[in-house]
Amino acid sequence: MATPPRLIPLLQQFDFARGRLADRMTGPVMDSGNGTDIEVASMTDEEYLWEPVPGCWSVRRRSAGPGPGATVLVGAGDWGRDATPPPHPTPPPFTTLAWRLSHLSELLALRADHTNGSHTLTRDDYVVAGDVAGAIEAFESGATAWREALLSADDAALDTVGHSTYPHGSDPEDPFIETVWWVNQELLHHGAEIAMIRDLYRARRG
């Protein structure tokens, strides 16, 4: 199936943002933004779980229970992500790199399932990674699944309201092309946040 022309620039933006974030997390180099490669160290497990300020939300061993201000650990497996049922705290707590990456990977995987998959997966089914290797693998898996969902969409699907049935956003009320645009914004802004936390971690000792 030919890719609808109006989807092509959104795919290109997704691919660039995905690749840049992956390189930013794993190294050994990443594109500085102007085509110049700059060195970057691979993320460590210590950095993945680093809490820059008191009261952070993060991912935690289920046996340890939720962190400050959280009431539940969402997800499946031995680890979960700090959360509360709606309404969420105001102002929102500072979230660690691990929290942001888990959230991003989950929304990619679940939206893919609710677009061209089983339409059944929930946050309770999503396995939260407690280490860098698992987290990066989950990101790549979710990003690949979402890209495949995009490639399955024709022009009619892009205009279909509720083509994605993802239950944790406005997807059921939006034309699919608006969901595609929104997911790109999620990837861009969470990718930038993750990069900033990496910079702060590197500079934390002066």
PDB file of C-alpha atoms in Angstrom:
ATOM      1  CA  MET A   1       0.000   0.000   0.000  1.00  0.00           C
ATOM      2  CA  ALA A   2       1.333   3.414  -0.974  1.00  0.00           C
ATOM      3  CA  THR A   3       1.941   5.821   1.907  1.00  0.00           C
ATOM      4  CA  PRO A   4      -0.497   8.765   1.767  1.00  0.00           C
ATOM      5  CA  PRO A   5       1.500  11.882   0.773  1.00  0.00           C
ATOM      6  CA  ARG A   6       0.337  13.895   3.798  1.00  0.00           C
ATOM      7  CA  LEU A   7       1.601  11.170   6.126  1.00  0.00           C
ATOM      8  CA  ILE A   8       5.135  11.234   4.690  1.00  0.00           C
ATOM      9  CA  PRO A   9       6.390  14.393   6.487  1.00  0.00           C
ATOM     10  CA  LEU A  10       4.983  13.121   9.790  1.00  0.00           C
ATOM     11  CA  LEU A  11       6.748   9.786   9.276  1.00  0.00           C
ATOM     12  CA  GLN A  12       9.986  11.595   8.497  1.00  0.00           C
ATOM     13  CA  GLN A  13       9.649  13.700  11.651  1.00  0.00           C
ATOM     14  CA  PHE A  14       8.929  10.580  13.711  1.00  0.00           C
ATOM     15  CA  ASP A  15      11.924   8.730  12.287  1.00  0.00           C
ATOM     16  CA  PHE A  16      14.284  11.643  12.929  1.00  0.00           C
ATOM     17  CA  ALA A  17      13.081  12.165  16.509  1.00  0.00           C
ATOM     18  CA  ARG A  18      13.175   8.440  17.251  1.00  0.00           C
ATOM     19  CA  GLY A  19      16.689   8.010  15.907  1.00  0.00           C
ATOM     20  CA  ARG A  20      18.012  11.078  17.669  1.00  0.00           C
ATOM     21  CA  LEU A  21      16.585   9.994  21.021  1.00  0.00           C
ATOM     22  CA  ALA A  22      17.918   6.434  20.630  1.00  0.00           C
ATOM     23  CA  ASP A  23      21.391   7.765  19.802  1.00  0.00           C
ATOM     24  CA  ARG A  24      21.173  10.231  22.705  1.00  0.00           C
ATOM     25  CA  MET A  25      20.597   7.347  25.087  1.00  0.00           C
ATOM     26  CA  THR A  26      23.022   4.782  23.701  1.00  0.00           C
ATOM     27  CA  GLY A  27      25.836   6.618  21.896  1.00  0.00           C
ATOM     28  CA  PRO A  28      28.602   6.475  20.937  1.00  0.00           C
ATOM     29  CA  VAL A  29      27.653   9.541  18.876  1.00  0.00           C
ATOM     30  CA  MET A  30      24.538  11.523  18.064  1.00  0.00           C
ATOM     31  CA  ASP A  31      23.592  14.174  15.545  1.00  0.00           C
ATOM     32  CA  SER A  32      23.986  17.592  17.130  1.00  0.00           C
ATOM     33  CA  GLY A  33      21.119  18.872  14.980  1.00  0.00           C
ATOM     34  CA  ASN A  34      23.217  20.322  12.184  1.00  0.00           C
ATOM     35  CA  GLY A  35      24.650  17.080  10.877  1.00  0.00           C
ATOM     36  CA  THR A  36      27.712  17.103  13.122  1.00  0.00           C
ATOM     37  CA  ASP A  37      28.339  14.018  15.253  1.00  0.00           C
ATOM     38  CA  ILE A  38      29.072  14.596  18.923  1.00  0.00           C
ATOM     39  CA  GLU A  39      30.209  11.979  21.418  1.00  0.00           C
ATOM     40  CA  VAL A  40      27.697  10.715  23.961  1.00  0.00           C
ATOM     41  CA  ALA A  41      28.147   8.082  26.647  1.00  0.00           C
ATOM     42  CA  SER A  42      25.743   5.178  27.009  1.00  0.00           C
ATOM     43  CA  MET A  43      23.198   5.559  29.762  1.00  0.00           C
ATOM     44  CA  THR A  44      23.802   3.588  32.952  1.00  0.00           C
ATOM     45  CA  ASP A  45      21.306   1.977  35.309  1.00  0.00           C
ATOM     46  CA  GLU A  46      22.283   4.507  37.991  1.00  0.00           C
ATOM     47  CA  GLU A  47      21.517   7.381  35.642  1.00  0.00           C
ATOM     48  CA  TYR A  48      18.267   5.775  34.497  1.00  0.00           C
ATOM     49  CA  LEU A  49      16.941   5.807  38.072  1.00  0.00           C
ATOM     50  CA  TRP A  50      18.605   9.066  39.207  1.00  0.00           C
ATOM     51  CA  GLU A  51      16.288  11.364  41.179  1.00  0.00           C
ATOM     52  CA  PRO A  52      17.480  14.959  40.685  1.00  0.00           C
ATOM     53  CA  VAL A  53      15.213  16.477  43.362  1.00  0.00           C
ATOM     54  CA  PRO A  54      13.300  15.257  46.434  1.00  0.00           C
ATOM     55  CA  GLY A  55       9.866  13.803  45.825  1.00  0.00           C
ATOM     56  CA  CYS A  56      10.475  12.491  42.302  1.00  0.00           C
ATOM     57  CA  TRP A  57       8.153  10.066  40.625  1.00  0.00           C
ATOM     58  CA  SER A  58      10.040   7.191  39.042  1.00  0.00           C
ATOM     59  CA  VAL A  59       9.819   3.484  38.270  1.00  0.00           C
ATOM     60  CA  ARG A  60      10.220   1.296  41.349  1.00  0.00           C
ATOM     61  CA  ARG A  61      10.295  -2.298  42.452  1.00  0.00           C
ATOM     62  CA  ARG A  62       6.750  -3.328  43.188  1.00  0.00           C
ATOM     63  CA  SER A  63       7.895  -4.725  46.523  1.00  0.00           C
ATOM     64  CA  ALA A  64       9.038  -1.209  47.566  1.00  0.00           C
ATOM     65  CA  GLY A  65       5.659   0.388  46.911  1.00  0.00           C
ATOM     66  CA  PRO A  66       4.877   3.774  45.329  1.00  0.00           C
ATOM     67  CA  GLY A  67       7.115   6.808  45.780  1.00  0.00           C
ATOM     68  CA  PRO A  68       6.284  10.141  47.465  1.00  0.00           C
ATOM     69  CA  GLY A  69       2.814  11.381  46.587  1.00  0.00           C
ATOM     70  CA  ALA A  70       2.024   8.380  44.398  1.00  0.00           C
ATOM     71  CA  THR A  71      -0.621   5.845  45.395  1.00  0.00           C
ATOM     72  CA  VAL A  72      -0.099   3.105  42.804  1.00  0.00           C
ATOM     73  CA  LEU A  73       2.591   1.562  40.640  1.00  0.00           C
ATOM     74  CA  VAL A  74       1.116   1.089  37.160  1.00  0.00           C
ATOM     75  CA  GLY A  75       2.232  -1.604  34.778  1.00  0.00           C
ATOM     76  CA  ALA A  76       3.023  -5.294  34.908  1.00  0.00           C
ATOM     77  CA  GLY A  77       6.044  -7.187  36.183  1.00  0.00           C
ATOM     78  CA  ASP A  78       8.372  -6.672  39.123  1.00  0.00           C
ATOM     79  CA  TRP A  79       8.568  -2.919  38.506  1.00  0.00           C
ATOM     80  CA  GLY A  80       5.895  -0.242  38.202  1.00  0.00           C
ATOM     81  CA  ARG A  81       5.621   3.467  37.444  1.00  0.00           C
ATOM     82  CA  ASP A  82       4.509   5.965  40.101  1.00  0.00           C
ATOM     83  CA  ALA A  83       0.997   7.264  39.532  1.00  0.00           C
ATOM     84  CA  THR A  84      -2.296   8.234  41.118  1.00  0.00           C
ATOM     85  CA  PRO A  85      -5.825   7.795  39.827  1.00  0.00           C
ATOM     86  CA  PRO A  86      -7.226  11.012  38.260  1.00  0.00           C
ATOM     87  CA  PRO A  87      -7.154  13.805  39.147  1.00  0.00           C
ATOM     88  CA  HIS A  88      -3.363  13.949  39.089  1.00  0.00           C
ATOM     89  CA  PRO A  89      -1.388  16.133  41.520  1.00  0.00           C
ATOM     90  CA  THR A  90      -1.088  19.848  40.825  1.00  0.00           C
ATOM     91  CA  PRO A  91       1.607  20.934  40.258  1.00  0.00           C
ATOM     92  CA  PRO A  92       2.775  17.636  38.811  1.00  0.00           C
ATOM     93  CA  PRO A  93       5.767  15.998  40.511  1.00  0.00           C
ATOM     94  CA  PHE A  94       9.166  16.024  38.829  1.00  0.00           C
ATOM     95  CA  THR A  95       9.563  12.739  36.971  1.00  0.00           C
ATOM     96  CA  THR A  96      12.810  10.874  36.416  1.00  0.00           C
ATOM     97  CA  LEU A  97      14.307   9.874  33.108  1.00  0.00           C
ATOM     98  CA  ALA A  98      13.067   6.328  33.813  1.00  0.00           C
ATOM     99  CA  TRP A  99       9.491   7.544  34.379  1.00  0.00           C
ATOM    100  CA  ARG A 100       9.456   9.630  31.192  1.00  0.00           C
ATOM    101  CA  LEU A 101      10.953   6.882  29.031  1.00  0.00           C
ATOM    102  CA  SER A 102       8.541   4.286  30.433  1.00  0.00           C
ATOM    103  CA  HIS A 103       5.581   6.589  29.797  1.00  0.00           C
ATOM    104  CA  LEU A 104       6.727   7.293  26.237  1.00  0.00           C
ATOM    105  CA  SER A 105       7.359   3.651  25.392  1.00  0.00           C
ATOM    106  CA  GLU A 106       4.026   2.600  26.886  1.00  0.00           C
ATOM    107  CA  LEU A 107       2.012   5.123  24.904  1.00  0.00           C
ATOM    108  CA  LEU A 108       3.712   4.026  21.665  1.00  0.00           C
ATOM    109  CA  ALA A 109       3.068   0.333  22.325  1.00  0.00           C
ATOM    110  CA  LEU A 110      -0.509   0.766  23.502  1.00  0.00           C
ATOM    111  CA  ARG A 111      -1.465   3.159  20.723  1.00  0.00           C
ATOM    112  CA  ALA A 112      -0.059   0.691  18.190  1.00  0.00           C
ATOM    113  CA  ASP A 113      -2.189  -2.075  19.689  1.00  0.00           C
ATOM    114  CA  HIS A 114      -5.272   0.159  19.662  1.00  0.00           C
ATOM    115  CA  THR A 115      -4.681   1.063  16.008  1.00  0.00           C
ATOM    116  CA  ASN A 116      -3.882  -2.151  14.158  1.00  0.00           C
ATOM    117  CA  GLY A 117      -3.555  -4.724  16.946  1.00  0.00           C
ATOM    118  CA  SER A 118      -5.899  -6.412  19.383  1.00  0.00           C
ATOM    119  CA  HIS A 119      -7.429  -3.139  20.688  1.00  0.00           C
ATOM    120  CA  THR A 120      -7.320  -4.649  24.171  1.00  0.00           C
ATOM    121  CA  LEU A 121      -4.003  -3.814  25.873  1.00  0.00           C
ATOM    122  CA  THR A 122      -4.109  -1.671  29.000  1.00  0.00           C
ATOM    123  CA  ARG A 123      -1.501  -0.154  31.280  1.00  0.00           C
ATOM    124  CA  ASP A 124      -1.891  -3.197  33.516  1.00  0.00           C
ATOM    125  CA  ASP A 125      -0.527  -5.342  30.657  1.00  0.00           C
ATOM    126  CA  TYR A 126       2.534  -3.188  29.984  1.00  0.00           C
ATOM    127  CA  VAL A 127       5.772  -4.492  31.531  1.00  0.00           C
ATOM    128  CA  VAL A 128       7.765  -1.662  33.139  1.00  0.00           C
ATOM    129  CA  ALA A 129      11.531  -1.981  32.762  1.00  0.00           C
ATOM    130  CA  GLY A 130      13.726  -1.581  35.821  1.00  0.00           C
ATOM    131  CA  ASP A 131      17.016  -1.212  33.941  1.00  0.00           C
ATOM    132  CA  VAL A 132      18.414   0.657  30.960  1.00  0.00           C
ATOM    133  CA  ALA A 133      18.721  -2.326  28.653  1.00  0.00           C
ATOM    134  CA  GLY A 134      15.086  -3.299  29.168  1.00  0.00           C
ATOM    135  CA  ALA A 135      13.896   0.293  28.861  1.00  0.00           C
ATOM    136  CA  ILE A 136      15.687   0.929  25.569  1.00  0.00           C
ATOM    137  CA  GLU A 137      14.459  -2.392  24.184  1.00  0.00           C
ATOM    138  CA  ALA A 138      10.902  -1.434  25.182  1.00  0.00           C
ATOM    139  CA  PHE A 139      11.276   1.978  23.504  1.00  0.00           C
ATOM    140  CA  GLU A 140      12.499   0.433  20.262  1.00  0.00           C
ATOM    141  CA  SER A 141       9.748  -2.180  20.345  1.00  0.00           C
ATOM    142  CA  GLY A 142       7.034   0.414  20.948  1.00  0.00           C
ATOM    143  CA  ALA A 143       8.400   2.766  18.298  1.00  0.00           C
ATOM    144  CA  THR A 144       8.593  -0.036  15.737  1.00  0.00           C
ATOM    145  CA  ALA A 145       5.041  -1.157  16.488  1.00  0.00           C
ATOM    146  CA  TRP A 146       3.731   2.408  16.179  1.00  0.00           C
ATOM    147  CA  ARG A 147       5.520   2.946  12.864  1.00  0.00           C
ATOM    148  CA  GLU A 148       3.970  -0.263  11.523  1.00  0.00           C
ATOM    149  CA  ALA A 149       0.569   1.028  12.631  1.00  0.00           C
ATOM    150  CA  LEU A 150       1.189   4.227  10.684  1.00  0.00           C
ATOM    151  CA  LEU A 151       2.168   2.322   7.549  1.00  0.00           C
ATOM    152  CA  SER A 152      -1.075   0.354   7.763  1.00  0.00           C
ATOM    153  CA  ALA A 153      -3.142   3.560   7.446  1.00  0.00           C
ATOM    154  CA  ASP A 154      -4.504   4.698   4.102  1.00  0.00           C
ATOM    155  CA  ASP A 155      -5.990   8.104   3.284  1.00  0.00           C
ATOM    156  CA  ALA A 156      -9.423   7.092   4.561  1.00  0.00           C
ATOM    157  CA  ALA A 157      -7.959   5.891   7.856  1.00  0.00           C
ATOM    158  CA  LEU A 158      -6.161   9.202   8.385  1.00  0.00           C
ATOM    159  CA  ASP A 159      -9.534  10.969   8.322  1.00  0.00           C
ATOM    160  CA  THR A 160     -11.362   8.365  10.422  1.00  0.00           C
ATOM    161  CA  VAL A 161     -12.412   9.543  13.877  1.00  0.00           C
ATOM    162  CA  GLY A 162     -11.482   6.882  16.406  1.00  0.00           C
ATOM    163  CA  HIS A 163      -9.219   4.864  14.087  1.00  0.00           C
ATOM    164  CA  SER A 164      -7.054   4.621  17.217  1.00  0.00           C
ATOM    165  CA  THR A 165      -9.054   3.451  20.239  1.00  0.00           C
ATOM    166  CA  TYR A 166      -6.258   4.201  22.749  1.00  0.00           C
ATOM    167  CA  PRO A 167      -8.194   4.871  25.970  1.00  0.00           C
ATOM    168  CA  HIS A 168      -5.815   7.284  27.732  1.00  0.00           C
ATOM    169  CA  GLY A 169      -6.115  10.205  25.322  1.00  0.00           C
ATOM    170  CA  SER A 170      -8.574  11.863  22.973  1.00  0.00           C
ATOM    171  CA  ASP A 171      -7.902   9.328  20.203  1.00  0.00           C
ATOM    172  CA  PRO A 172     -11.471   7.955  20.061  1.00  0.00           C
ATOM    173  CA  GLU A 173     -12.750  11.500  19.364  1.00  0.00           C
ATOM    174  CA  ASP A 174      -9.997  12.577  16.924  1.00  0.00           C
ATOM    175  CA  PRO A 175      -9.264  11.973  13.246  1.00  0.00           C
ATOM    176  CA  PHE A 176      -6.293   9.612  13.107  1.00  0.00           C
ATOM    177  CA  ILE A 177      -4.001  12.153  11.471  1.00  0.00           C
ATOM    178  CA  GLU A 178      -4.369  14.365  14.563  1.00  0.00           C
ATOM    179  CA  THR A 179      -3.336  11.411  16.728  1.00  0.00           C
ATOM    180  CA  VAL A 180      -0.289  10.876  14.491  1.00  0.00           C
ATOM    181  CA  TRP A 181       0.677  14.531  14.936  1.00  0.00           C
ATOM    182  CA  TRP A 182       0.178  14.315  18.701  1.00  0.00           C
ATOM    183  CA  VAL A 183       2.347  11.213  19.091  1.00  0.00           C
ATOM    184  CA  ASN A 184       5.156  13.039  17.284  1.00  0.00           C
ATOM    185  CA  GLN A 185       4.847  15.881  19.791  1.00  0.00           C
ATOM    186  CA  GLU A 186       5.016  13.388  22.675  1.00  0.00           C
ATOM    187  CA  LEU A 187       8.194  11.888  21.216  1.00  0.00           C
ATOM    188  CA  LEU A 188       9.762  15.296  20.603  1.00  0.00           C
ATOM    189  CA  HIS A 189       9.061  16.817  23.985  1.00  0.00           C
ATOM    190  CA  HIS A 190       9.796  13.731  26.095  1.00  0.00           C
ATOM    191  CA  GLY A 191      12.928  13.144  24.050  1.00  0.00           C
ATOM    192  CA  ALA A 192      14.054  16.685  24.844  1.00  0.00           C
ATOM    193  CA  GLU A 193      13.298  16.161  28.546  1.00  0.00           C
ATOM    194  CA  ILE A 194      15.311  12.938  28.605  1.00  0.00           C
ATOM    195  CA  ALA A 195      18.227  14.693  26.904  1.00  0.00           C
ATOM    196  CA  MET A 196      18.117  17.513  29.471  1.00  0.00           C
ATOM    197  CA  ILE A 197      18.116  15.088  32.399  1.00  0.00           C
ATOM    198  CA  ARG A 198      21.115  13.342  30.830  1.00  0.00           C
ATOM    199  CA  ASP A 199      22.894  16.717  30.673  1.00  0.00           C
ATOM    200  CA  LEU A 200      22.064  17.452  34.317  1.00  0.00           C
ATOM    201  CA  TYR A 201      23.282  14.027  35.400  1.00  0.00           C
ATOM    202  CA  ARG A 202      26.588  14.524  33.574  1.00  0.00           C
ATOM    203  CA  ALA A 203      27.049  17.970  35.178  1.00  0.00           C
ATOM    204  CA  ARG A 204      25.825  17.106  38.673  1.00  0.00           C
ATOM    205  CA  ARG A 205      29.345  17.077  40.165  1.00  0.00           C
ATOM    206  CA  GLY A 206      30.471  20.294  38.604  1.00  0.00           C
TER     207      GLY A 206
END
